[in-house]
Amino acid sequence: MSEQNQAPQTGDEKKGDSTEHINLKVVGNDHNEVFFKIKRTTQLKKLMDAYCERQGKSLASLRFLYDGERVQSHNTPHELDMEDGDAIDVMVEQI
């Protein structure tokens, strides 16, 4: 029976890997760094909103970029193949 108990634990670990947390760094134009820890499956809108609130900026006035590509609010770290310690760049929207 102990073997049966071990098999589900291995399955649980695999499930845990897909929802594990990831540390991301958000870097502004002023090179100010803000660190966030979120789940790989969490939409990045949560991170973007939190960054804007901390910086006193409007989400509409900023653009978030990862590997040179614009980050959409519905994207997740998993979708973008982000790894622990990756950086998201923030640029001021120019009109």
XYZ file of N, CA and C in Angstrom:
285
model
N 0.807 -1.187 0.000
C 0.000 0.000 0.000
C 0.854 1.257 0.000
N 2.014 1.181 0.593
C 2.863 2.362 0.605
C 3.296 2.741 -0.805
N 3.436 1.743 -1.689
C 3.779 2.048 -3.077
C 2.653 2.818 -3.749
N 1.421 2.479 -3.424
C 0.288 3.197 -4.003
C 0.267 4.642 -3.523
N 0.649 4.856 -2.291
C 0.684 6.215 -1.769
C 1.779 7.036 -2.438
N 2.867 6.402 -2.815
C 3.957 7.126 -3.445
C 3.615 7.532 -4.870
N 2.900 6.705 -5.595
C 2.564 7.019 -6.984
C 1.737 8.303 -7.102
N 0.685 8.487 -6.298
C -0.068 9.741 -6.399
C 0.767 10.957 -6.025
N 1.708 10.784 -5.094
C 2.553 11.916 -4.732
C 3.370 12.374 -5.928
N 3.869 11.443 -6.718
C 4.614 11.806 -7.920
C 3.704 12.576 -8.863
N 2.459 12.128 -9.012
C 1.492 12.828 -9.851
C 1.218 14.226 -9.323
N 1.124 14.357 -8.008
C 0.884 15.662 -7.407
C 2.055 16.601 -7.661
N 3.263 16.064 -7.616
C 4.431 16.897 -7.874
C 4.397 17.439 -9.295
N 3.987 16.613 -10.236
C 3.905 17.077 -11.616
C 2.863 18.183 -11.740
N 1.740 18.029 -11.043
C 0.732 19.084 -11.055
C 1.305 20.343 -10.426
N 2.069 20.183 -9.366
C 2.679 21.321 -8.691
C 3.642 22.066 -9.595
N 4.348 21.340 -10.462
C 5.288 21.984 -11.368
C 4.579 22.935 -12.322
N 3.381 22.585 -12.764
C 2.685 23.418 -13.736
C 2.120 24.684 -13.094
N 1.949 24.681 -11.776
C 1.408 25.863 -11.106
C 2.417 26.486 -10.150
N 3.666 26.095 -10.262
C 4.650 26.645 -9.341
C 4.830 28.135 -9.595
N 5.335 28.814 -8.603
C 5.548 30.251 -8.697
C 6.816 30.563 -9.482
N 6.838 31.748 -10.033
C 7.988 32.214 -10.793
C 8.296 33.637 -10.330
N 9.575 33.958 -10.215
C 10.002 35.303 -9.837
C 10.301 36.083 -11.104
N 9.637 37.222 -11.258
C 9.843 38.070 -12.424
C 10.290 39.452 -11.978
N 11.119 40.057 -12.803
C 11.621 41.400 -12.532
C 11.009 42.336 -13.565
N 10.444 43.444 -13.117
C 9.892 44.449 -14.022
C 10.822 45.653 -13.957
N 11.376 46.033 -15.118
C 12.377 47.093 -15.187
C 11.798 48.291 -15.930
N 11.761 49.438 -15.254
C 11.231 50.662 -15.851
C 12.284 51.422 -16.633
N 11.845 52.505 -17.296
C 12.752 53.359 -18.072
C 13.874 53.923 -17.212
N 13.572 54.157 -15.948
C 14.561 54.721 -15.025
C 15.465 53.644 -14.422
N 15.373 52.433 -14.956
C 16.148 51.264 -14.509
C 15.775 50.818 -13.097
N 14.658 51.342 -12.597
C 14.142 50.903 -11.307
C 13.578 49.494 -11.473
N 13.930 48.590 -10.572
C 13.493 47.197 -10.665
C 12.475 46.884 -9.574
N 11.384 46.241 -9.984
C 10.366 45.789 -9.040
C 10.215 44.291 -9.254
N 10.239 43.532 -8.177
C 10.184 42.073 -8.268
C 8.803 41.559 -7.883
N 8.353 40.560 -8.629
C 7.057 39.941 -8.387
C 7.215 38.436 -8.370
N 6.402 37.784 -7.551
C 6.347 36.324 -7.521
C 4.913 35.936 -7.835
N 4.710 35.279 -8.982
C 3.363 34.889 -9.389
C 3.379 33.457 -9.899
N 2.205 32.866 -9.986
C 2.101 31.519 -10.548
C 2.297 31.587 -12.058
N 2.804 30.508 -12.623
C 3.020 30.444 -14.073
C 1.718 30.552 -14.860
N 0.601 30.229 -14.209
C -0.688 30.237 -14.901
C -1.501 31.509 -14.640
N -0.958 32.447 -13.874
C -1.662 33.691 -13.573
C -1.517 34.664 -14.734
N -2.621 35.294 -15.124
C -2.548 36.285 -16.192
C -1.667 37.444 -15.742
N -0.854 37.953 -16.669
C 0.086 39.014 -16.337
C -0.606 40.346 -16.049
N -1.886 40.447 -16.304
C -2.635 41.661 -15.966
C -2.497 41.964 -14.479
N -2.484 40.929 -13.668
C -2.360 41.109 -12.217
C -1.022 41.786 -11.885
N 0.048 41.327 -12.492
C 1.371 41.917 -12.290
C 1.402 43.342 -12.829
N 0.851 43.554 -14.021
C 0.859 44.871 -14.656
C 0.088 45.890 -13.813
N -1.074 45.497 -13.314
C -1.869 46.388 -12.463
C -1.123 46.726 -11.175
N -0.496 45.729 -10.568
C 0.249 45.952 -9.322
C 1.429 46.891 -9.563
N 2.123 46.716 -10.688
C 3.254 47.593 -11.012
C 2.767 49.036 -11.178
N 1.691 49.217 -11.933
C 1.152 50.559 -12.162
C 0.742 51.223 -10.852
N 0.126 50.453 -9.976
C -0.297 50.997 -8.687
C 0.908 51.434 -7.864
N 1.944 50.622 -7.840
C 3.153 50.965 -7.071
C 3.851 52.195 -7.630
N 3.809 52.352 -8.948
C 4.511 53.458 -9.592
C 3.629 54.700 -9.742
N 2.340 54.569 -9.432
C 1.427 55.698 -9.571
C 1.165 56.057 -11.022
N 1.192 55.065 -11.896
C 0.998 55.279 -13.337
C -0.277 54.590 -13.794
N -0.782 55.046 -14.924
C -1.943 54.421 -15.543
C -1.480 53.292 -16.455
N -2.215 52.186 -16.468
C -1.870 51.061 -17.342
C -1.867 51.496 -18.802
N -2.756 52.412 -19.161
C -2.845 52.889 -20.546
C -1.617 53.704 -20.953
N -0.866 54.220 -19.975
C 0.291 55.057 -20.295
C 1.585 54.256 -20.418
N 1.528 52.951 -20.150
C 2.731 52.119 -20.172
C 2.585 50.955 -21.131
N 3.729 50.467 -21.617
C 3.779 49.266 -22.446
C 4.757 48.302 -21.800
N 4.346 47.056 -21.698
C 5.165 46.012 -21.095
C 5.708 45.128 -22.208
N 7.027 44.890 -22.201
C 7.679 44.115 -23.249
C 8.477 42.963 -22.652
N 8.389 41.815 -23.310
C 9.191 40.656 -22.923
C 9.869 40.141 -24.181
N 11.177 40.086 -24.169
C 11.966 39.690 -25.342
C 11.598 40.530 -26.562
N 11.345 41.822 -26.338
C 11.045 42.734 -27.436
C 9.619 42.683 -27.944
N 8.826 41.772 -27.418
C 7.430 41.629 -27.851
C 6.506 42.191 -26.771
N 5.443 42.828 -27.209
C 4.495 43.410 -26.262
C 3.763 42.317 -25.486
N 3.660 42.522 -24.190
C 2.946 41.593 -23.317
C 1.485 42.024 -23.270
N 0.594 41.105 -23.551
C -0.842 41.368 -23.460
C -1.311 40.986 -22.057
N -2.338 41.655 -21.590
C -2.798 41.423 -20.216
C -3.299 39.998 -19.987
N -3.747 39.330 -21.039
C -4.262 37.966 -20.891
C -3.160 36.909 -20.949
N -1.931 37.302 -21.321
C -0.822 36.345 -21.380
C -0.473 35.839 -19.988
N 0.092 34.631 -19.943
C 0.604 34.073 -18.695
C 2.095 33.801 -18.876
N 2.849 33.703 -17.784
C 4.267 33.345 -17.909
C 4.454 32.019 -18.643
N 3.551 31.076 -18.428
C 3.641 29.774 -19.099
C 3.510 29.937 -20.613
N 2.547 30.737 -21.061
C 2.339 30.966 -22.496
C 3.560 31.590 -23.157
N 4.242 32.468 -22.432
C 5.390 33.181 -22.989
C 6.712 32.465 -22.717
N 6.649 31.257 -22.163
C 7.843 30.470 -21.831
C 8.815 31.242 -20.943
N 8.278 31.970 -19.989
C 9.124 32.723 -19.063
C 9.764 31.767 -18.069
N 10.962 32.130 -17.654
C 11.691 31.347 -16.665
C 11.905 32.191 -15.423
N 12.209 31.531 -14.328
C 12.460 32.215 -13.074
C 13.577 33.240 -13.256
N 13.339 34.476 -12.826
C 14.345 35.524 -12.912
C 14.285 36.350 -14.182
N 13.384 36.033 -15.108
C 13.268 36.799 -16.350
C 12.808 38.222 -16.058
N 13.099 39.125 -17.010
C 12.755 40.535 -16.854
C 11.721 40.965 -17.888
N 10.803 41.791 -17.445
C 9.827 42.442 -18.315
C 10.196 43.919 -18.328
N 10.359 44.478 -19.514
C 10.698 45.894 -19.645
C 9.425 46.720 -19.727
N 9.471 47.910 -19.138
C 8.325 48.814 -19.175
C 8.748 50.089 -19.884
N 7.952 50.483 -20.867
C 8.204 51.702 -21.624
C 7.000 52.628 -21.483
N 7.256 53.936 -21.512
C 6.167 54.901 -21.492
C 5.584 54.962 -22.890
N 4.260 54.868 -22.977
C 3.566 54.943 -24.261
C 3.804 56.315 -24.874
N 4.239 56.326 -26.121
C 4.457 57.592 -26.821
C 3.346 57.795 -27.833
N 2.804 58.982 -27.834
C 1.684 59.272 -28.737
C 2.170 60.010 -29.965
